[in-house]
mmCIF file of C-alpha atoms in Angstrom:
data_model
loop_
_atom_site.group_PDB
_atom_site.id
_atom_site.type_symbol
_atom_site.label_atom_id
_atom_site.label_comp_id
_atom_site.label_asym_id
_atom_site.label_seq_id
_atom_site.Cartn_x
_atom_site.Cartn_y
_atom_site.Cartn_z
ATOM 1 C CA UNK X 1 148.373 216.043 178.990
ATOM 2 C CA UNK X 2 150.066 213.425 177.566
ATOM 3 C CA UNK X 3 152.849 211.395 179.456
ATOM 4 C CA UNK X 4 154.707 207.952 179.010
ATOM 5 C CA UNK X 5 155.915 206.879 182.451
ATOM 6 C CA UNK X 6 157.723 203.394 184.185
ATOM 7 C CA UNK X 7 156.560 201.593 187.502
ATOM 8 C CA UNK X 8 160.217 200.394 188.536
ATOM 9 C CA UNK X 9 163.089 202.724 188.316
ATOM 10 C CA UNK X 10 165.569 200.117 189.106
ATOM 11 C CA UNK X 11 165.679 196.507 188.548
ATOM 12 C CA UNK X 12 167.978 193.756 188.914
ATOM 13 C CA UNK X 13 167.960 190.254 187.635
ATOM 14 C CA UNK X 14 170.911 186.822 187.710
ATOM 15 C CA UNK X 15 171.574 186.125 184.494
ATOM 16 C CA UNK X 16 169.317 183.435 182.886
ATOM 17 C CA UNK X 17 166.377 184.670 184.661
ATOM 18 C CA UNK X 18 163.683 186.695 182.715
ATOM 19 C CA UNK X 19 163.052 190.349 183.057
ATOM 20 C CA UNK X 20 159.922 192.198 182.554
ATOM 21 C CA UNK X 21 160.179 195.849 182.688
ATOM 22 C CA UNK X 22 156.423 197.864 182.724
ATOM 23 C CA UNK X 23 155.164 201.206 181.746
ATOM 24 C CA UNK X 24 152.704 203.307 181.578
ATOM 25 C CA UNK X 25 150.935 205.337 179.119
ATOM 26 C CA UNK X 26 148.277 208.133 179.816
ATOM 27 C CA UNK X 27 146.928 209.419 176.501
ATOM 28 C CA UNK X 28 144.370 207.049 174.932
ATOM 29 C CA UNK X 29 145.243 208.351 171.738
ATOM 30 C CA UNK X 30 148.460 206.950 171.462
ATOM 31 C CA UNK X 31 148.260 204.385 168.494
ATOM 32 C CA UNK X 32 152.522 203.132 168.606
ATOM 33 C CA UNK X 33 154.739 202.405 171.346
ATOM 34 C CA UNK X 34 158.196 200.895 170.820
ATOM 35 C CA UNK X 35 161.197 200.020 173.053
ATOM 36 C CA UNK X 36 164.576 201.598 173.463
ATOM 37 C CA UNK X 37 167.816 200.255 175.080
ATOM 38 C CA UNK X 38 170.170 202.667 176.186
ATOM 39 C CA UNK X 39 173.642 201.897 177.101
ATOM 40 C CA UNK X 40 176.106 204.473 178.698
ATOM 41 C CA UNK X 41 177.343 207.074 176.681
ATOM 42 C CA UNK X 42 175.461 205.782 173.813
ATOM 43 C CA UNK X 43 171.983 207.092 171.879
ATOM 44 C CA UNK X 44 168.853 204.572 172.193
ATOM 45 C CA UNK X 45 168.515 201.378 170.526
ATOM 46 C CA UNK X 46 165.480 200.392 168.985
ATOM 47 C CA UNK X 47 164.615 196.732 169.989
ATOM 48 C CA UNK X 48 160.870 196.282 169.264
ATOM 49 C CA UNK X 49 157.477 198.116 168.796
ATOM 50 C CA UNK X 50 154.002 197.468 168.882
ATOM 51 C CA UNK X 51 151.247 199.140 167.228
ATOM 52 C CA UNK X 52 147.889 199.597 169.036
ATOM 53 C CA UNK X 53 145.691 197.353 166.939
ATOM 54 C CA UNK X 54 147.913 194.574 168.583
ATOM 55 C CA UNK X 55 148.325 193.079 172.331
ATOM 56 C CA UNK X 56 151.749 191.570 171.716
ATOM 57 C CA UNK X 57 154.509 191.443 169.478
ATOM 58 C CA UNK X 58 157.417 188.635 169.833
ATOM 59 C CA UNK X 59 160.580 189.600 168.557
ATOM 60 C CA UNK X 60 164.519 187.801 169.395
ATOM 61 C CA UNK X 61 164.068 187.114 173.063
ATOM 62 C CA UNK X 62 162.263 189.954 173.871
ATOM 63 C CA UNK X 63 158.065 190.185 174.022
ATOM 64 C CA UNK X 64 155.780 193.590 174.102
ATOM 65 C CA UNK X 65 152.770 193.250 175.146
ATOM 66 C CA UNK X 66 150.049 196.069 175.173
ATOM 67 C CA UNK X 67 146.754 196.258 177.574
ATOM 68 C CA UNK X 68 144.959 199.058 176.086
ATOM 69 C CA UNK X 69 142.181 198.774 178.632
ATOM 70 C CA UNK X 70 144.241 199.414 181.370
ATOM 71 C CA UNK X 71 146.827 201.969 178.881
ATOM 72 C CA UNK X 72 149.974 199.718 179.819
ATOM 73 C CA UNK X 73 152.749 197.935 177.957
ATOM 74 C CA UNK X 74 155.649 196.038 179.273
ATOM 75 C CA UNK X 75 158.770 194.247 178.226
ATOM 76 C CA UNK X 76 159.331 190.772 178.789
ATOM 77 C CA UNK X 77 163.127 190.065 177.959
ATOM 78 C CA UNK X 78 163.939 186.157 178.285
ATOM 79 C CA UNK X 79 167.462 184.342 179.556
ATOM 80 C CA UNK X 80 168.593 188.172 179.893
ATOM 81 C CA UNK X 81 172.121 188.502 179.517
ATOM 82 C CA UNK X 82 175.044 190.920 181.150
ATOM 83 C CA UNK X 83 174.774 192.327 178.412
ATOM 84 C CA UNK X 84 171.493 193.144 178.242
ATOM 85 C CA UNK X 85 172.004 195.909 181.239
ATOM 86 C CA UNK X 86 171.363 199.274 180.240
ATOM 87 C CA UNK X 87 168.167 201.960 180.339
ATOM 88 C CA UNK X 88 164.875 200.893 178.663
ATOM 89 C CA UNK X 89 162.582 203.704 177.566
ATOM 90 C CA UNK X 90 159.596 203.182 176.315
ATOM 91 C CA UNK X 91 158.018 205.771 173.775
ATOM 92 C CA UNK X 92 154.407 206.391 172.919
ATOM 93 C CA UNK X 93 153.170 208.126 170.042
ATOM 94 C CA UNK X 94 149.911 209.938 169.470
ATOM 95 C CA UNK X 95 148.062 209.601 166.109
ATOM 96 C CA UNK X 96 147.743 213.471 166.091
ATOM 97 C CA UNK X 97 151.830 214.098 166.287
ATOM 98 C CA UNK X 98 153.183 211.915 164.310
ATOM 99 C CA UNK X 99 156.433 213.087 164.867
ATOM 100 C CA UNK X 100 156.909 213.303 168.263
ATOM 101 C CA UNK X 101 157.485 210.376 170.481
ATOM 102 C CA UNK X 102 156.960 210.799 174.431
ATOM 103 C CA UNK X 103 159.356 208.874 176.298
ATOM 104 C CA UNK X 104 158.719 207.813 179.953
ATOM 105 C CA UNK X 105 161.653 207.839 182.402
ATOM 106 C CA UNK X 106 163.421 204.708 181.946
ATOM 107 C CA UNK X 107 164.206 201.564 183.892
ATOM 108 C CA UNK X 108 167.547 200.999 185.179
ATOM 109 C CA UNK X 109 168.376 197.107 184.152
ATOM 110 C CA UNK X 110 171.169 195.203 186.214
ATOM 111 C CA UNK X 111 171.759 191.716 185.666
ATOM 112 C CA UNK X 112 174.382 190.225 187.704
ATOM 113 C CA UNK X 113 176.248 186.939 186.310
ATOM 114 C CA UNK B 1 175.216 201.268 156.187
ATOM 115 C CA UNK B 2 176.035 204.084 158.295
ATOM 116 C CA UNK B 3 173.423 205.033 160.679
ATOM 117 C CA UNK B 4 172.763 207.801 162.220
ATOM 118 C CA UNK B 5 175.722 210.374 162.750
ATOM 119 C CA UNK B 6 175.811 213.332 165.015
ATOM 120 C CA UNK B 7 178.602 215.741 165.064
ATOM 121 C CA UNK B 8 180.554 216.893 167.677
ATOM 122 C CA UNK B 9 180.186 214.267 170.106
ATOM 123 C CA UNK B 10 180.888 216.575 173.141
ATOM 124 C CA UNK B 11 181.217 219.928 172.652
ATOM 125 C CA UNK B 12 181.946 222.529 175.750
ATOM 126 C CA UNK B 13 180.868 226.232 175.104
ATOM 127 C CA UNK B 14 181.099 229.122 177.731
ATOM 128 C CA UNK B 15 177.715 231.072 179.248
ATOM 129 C CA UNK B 16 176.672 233.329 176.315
ATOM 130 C CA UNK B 17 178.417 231.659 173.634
ATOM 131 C CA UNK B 18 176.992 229.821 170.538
ATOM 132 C CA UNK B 19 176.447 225.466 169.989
ATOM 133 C CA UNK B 20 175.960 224.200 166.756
ATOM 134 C CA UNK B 21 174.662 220.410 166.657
ATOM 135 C CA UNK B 22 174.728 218.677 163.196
ATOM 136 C CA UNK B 23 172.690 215.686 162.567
ATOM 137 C CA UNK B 24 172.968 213.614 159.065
ATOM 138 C CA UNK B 25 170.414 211.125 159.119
ATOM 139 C CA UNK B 26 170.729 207.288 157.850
ATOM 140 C CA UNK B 27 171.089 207.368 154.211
ATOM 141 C CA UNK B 28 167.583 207.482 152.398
ATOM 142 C CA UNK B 29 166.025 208.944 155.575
ATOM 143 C CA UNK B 30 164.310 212.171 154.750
ATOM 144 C CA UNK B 31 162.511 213.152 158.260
ATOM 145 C CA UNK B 32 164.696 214.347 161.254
ATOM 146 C CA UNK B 33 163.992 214.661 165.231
ATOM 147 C CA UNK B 34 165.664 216.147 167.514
ATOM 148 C CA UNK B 35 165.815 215.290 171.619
ATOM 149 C CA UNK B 36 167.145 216.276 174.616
ATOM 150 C CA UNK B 37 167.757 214.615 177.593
ATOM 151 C CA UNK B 38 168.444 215.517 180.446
ATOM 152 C CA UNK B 39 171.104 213.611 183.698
ATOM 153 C CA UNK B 40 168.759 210.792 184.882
ATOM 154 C CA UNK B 41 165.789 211.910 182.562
ATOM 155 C CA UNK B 42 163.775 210.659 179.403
ATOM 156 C CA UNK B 43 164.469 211.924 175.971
ATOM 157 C CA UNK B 44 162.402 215.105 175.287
ATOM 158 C CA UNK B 45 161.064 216.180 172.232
ATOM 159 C CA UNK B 46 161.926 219.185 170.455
ATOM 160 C CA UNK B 47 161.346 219.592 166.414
ATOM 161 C CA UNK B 48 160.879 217.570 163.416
ATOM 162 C CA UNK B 49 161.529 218.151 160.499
ATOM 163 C CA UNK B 50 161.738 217.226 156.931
ATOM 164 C CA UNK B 51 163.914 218.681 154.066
ATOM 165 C CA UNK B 52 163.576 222.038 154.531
ATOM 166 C CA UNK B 53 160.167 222.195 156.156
ATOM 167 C CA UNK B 54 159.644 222.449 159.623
ATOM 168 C CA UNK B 55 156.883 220.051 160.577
ATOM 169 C CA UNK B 56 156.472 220.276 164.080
ATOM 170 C CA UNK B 57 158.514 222.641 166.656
ATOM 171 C CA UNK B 58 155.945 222.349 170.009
ATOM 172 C CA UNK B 59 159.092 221.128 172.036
ATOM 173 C CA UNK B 60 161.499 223.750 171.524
ATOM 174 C CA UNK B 61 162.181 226.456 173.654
ATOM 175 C CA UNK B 62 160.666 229.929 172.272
ATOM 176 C CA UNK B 63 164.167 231.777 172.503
ATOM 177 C CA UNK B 64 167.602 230.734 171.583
ATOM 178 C CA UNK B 65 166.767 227.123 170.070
ATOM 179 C CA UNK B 66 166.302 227.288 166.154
ATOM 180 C CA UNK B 67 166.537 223.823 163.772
ATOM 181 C CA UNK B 68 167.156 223.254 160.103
ATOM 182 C CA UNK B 69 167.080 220.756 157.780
ATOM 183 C CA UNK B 70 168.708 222.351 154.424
ATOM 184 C CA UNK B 71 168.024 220.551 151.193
ATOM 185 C CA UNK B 72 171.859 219.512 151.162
ATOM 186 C CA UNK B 73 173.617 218.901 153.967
ATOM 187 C CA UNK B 74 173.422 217.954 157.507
ATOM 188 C CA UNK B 75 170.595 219.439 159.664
ATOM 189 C CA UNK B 76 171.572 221.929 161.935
ATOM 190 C CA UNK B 77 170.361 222.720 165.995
ATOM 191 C CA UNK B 78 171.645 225.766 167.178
ATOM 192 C CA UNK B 79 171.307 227.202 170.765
ATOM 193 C CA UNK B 80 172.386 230.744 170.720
ATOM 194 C CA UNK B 81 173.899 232.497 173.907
ATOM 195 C CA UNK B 82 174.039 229.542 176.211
ATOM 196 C CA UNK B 83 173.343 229.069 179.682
ATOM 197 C CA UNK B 84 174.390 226.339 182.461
ATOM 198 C CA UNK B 85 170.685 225.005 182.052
ATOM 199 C CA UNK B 86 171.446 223.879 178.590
ATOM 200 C CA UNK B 87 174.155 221.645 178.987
ATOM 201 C CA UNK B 88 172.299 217.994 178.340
ATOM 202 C CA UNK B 89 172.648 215.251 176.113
ATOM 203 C CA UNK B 90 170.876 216.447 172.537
ATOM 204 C CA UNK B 91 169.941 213.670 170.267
ATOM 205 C CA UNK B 92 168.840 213.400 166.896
ATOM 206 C CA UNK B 93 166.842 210.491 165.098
ATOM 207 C CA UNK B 94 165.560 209.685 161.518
ATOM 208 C CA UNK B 95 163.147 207.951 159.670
ATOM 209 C CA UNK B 96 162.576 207.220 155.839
ATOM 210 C CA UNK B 97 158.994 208.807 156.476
ATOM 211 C CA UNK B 98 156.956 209.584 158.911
ATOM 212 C CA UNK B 99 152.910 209.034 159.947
ATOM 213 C CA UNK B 100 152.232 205.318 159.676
ATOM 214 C CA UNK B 101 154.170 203.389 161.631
ATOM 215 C CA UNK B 102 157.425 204.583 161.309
ATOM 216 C CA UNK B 103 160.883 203.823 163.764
ATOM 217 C CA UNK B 104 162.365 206.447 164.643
ATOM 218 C CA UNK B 105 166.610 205.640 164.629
ATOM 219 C CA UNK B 106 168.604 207.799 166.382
ATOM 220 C CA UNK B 107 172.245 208.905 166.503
ATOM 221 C CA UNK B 108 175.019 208.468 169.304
ATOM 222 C CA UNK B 109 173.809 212.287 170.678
ATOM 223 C CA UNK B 110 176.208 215.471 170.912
ATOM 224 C CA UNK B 111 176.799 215.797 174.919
ATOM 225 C CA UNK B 112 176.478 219.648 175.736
ATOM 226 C CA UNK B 113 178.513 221.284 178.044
ATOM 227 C CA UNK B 114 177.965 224.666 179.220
ATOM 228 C CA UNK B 115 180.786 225.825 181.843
#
């Protein structure tokens, strides 16, 4: 079946270094992926997205890049920021449901000033 | 430029009783999703819908769950006679249209409680 998971449960950066959060996607057909921030107590955040006919996709200090070979994207996140700690999801969808997004488990982001 | 808005924010209902979870989606925004998520879990799919059509209900639960999107007004989950195993975080999200490549924005979630 289809399923949208993360490597790294947990991860913890200083502020000013970069961050690079991975996942993993299992269903081939899965043509959109985008990025979601979630803070405590809060819904997600959309912060970029990346469409399969693309490897990567630069947006304000963040980077998505997509290796369809090997059915992984990650999340590169530069001088990250205290406030840049939260939950990342990422979400895949399939071409066939274009409503639904599958979300994978989420990173846990710490950056420590 | 409101976003998203989802109605109550927490809401605490006794085994057996009724939740109602309103969802008005960002202003020109016809499609609606709704989520769930559970403590320490990724969002799950449930339904999605447009103005009173229900596109695509594979994620909800075959008893007690229903979802509406009237042609006025908010659009409306409802969980009839809860149970513990329903308390979670429900969120709903919107997009102007959907199939494409379309970004899904979501609201600040209704946090379930079932005592």
């Amino acid at each position: 079946g289809e399923s949208v998971g993360l490597h790294l449960p947990t991860l913890s950066v200083q502020e000013g270094d970069n961050s690079i959060i991975n996942c993993a996607y299992s269903n081939s057909a899965s043509d959109y992926f985008i990025w979601y921030k979630q803070e405590s107590g809060k819904g997600p955040q959309f912060i970029i997205d990346i469409r399969s006919n693309m490897d990567k996709r630069q947006g304000q200090r963040v980077t998505v890049l997509l290796n369809k070979t090997v059915k992984h994207l990650s999340l590169q996140i530069a001088a990250t920021q205290p406030g840049d700690s939260a939950v990342y999801f990422c979400a895949g969808r399939a071409g066939t449901s274009y409503g639904k997004l599958t979300f994978g488990q989420g990173t846990i982001l710490t950056v420590h000033p | 430029n409101a976003g998203v808005m989802q109605n109550p924010r927490h809401l605490v209902r006794r085994r057996g009783q009724e939740a109602r979870l309103r969802c008005s989606p960002m202003k020109g925004h016809s499609h609606v999703y709704w989520y769930r998520q559970l403590p320490e879990e990724g969002l799950k799919f449930m339904v999605y819908l447009q103005k009173e059509n229900i596109i695509d209900e594979s994620g909800m639960p075959k008893e007690r769950f229903s979802a509406e999107f009237p042609k006025e007004g908010p659009s409306i989950l409802r969980i009839q006679q809860v149970v513990r195993g329903d308390s979670a975080a429900y969120f709903c999200a919107s997009s102007p249209k959907s199939g494409g490549w379309e970004t899904q924005y979501f609201g600040p979630g209704t946090r379930l409680l079932v005592l």
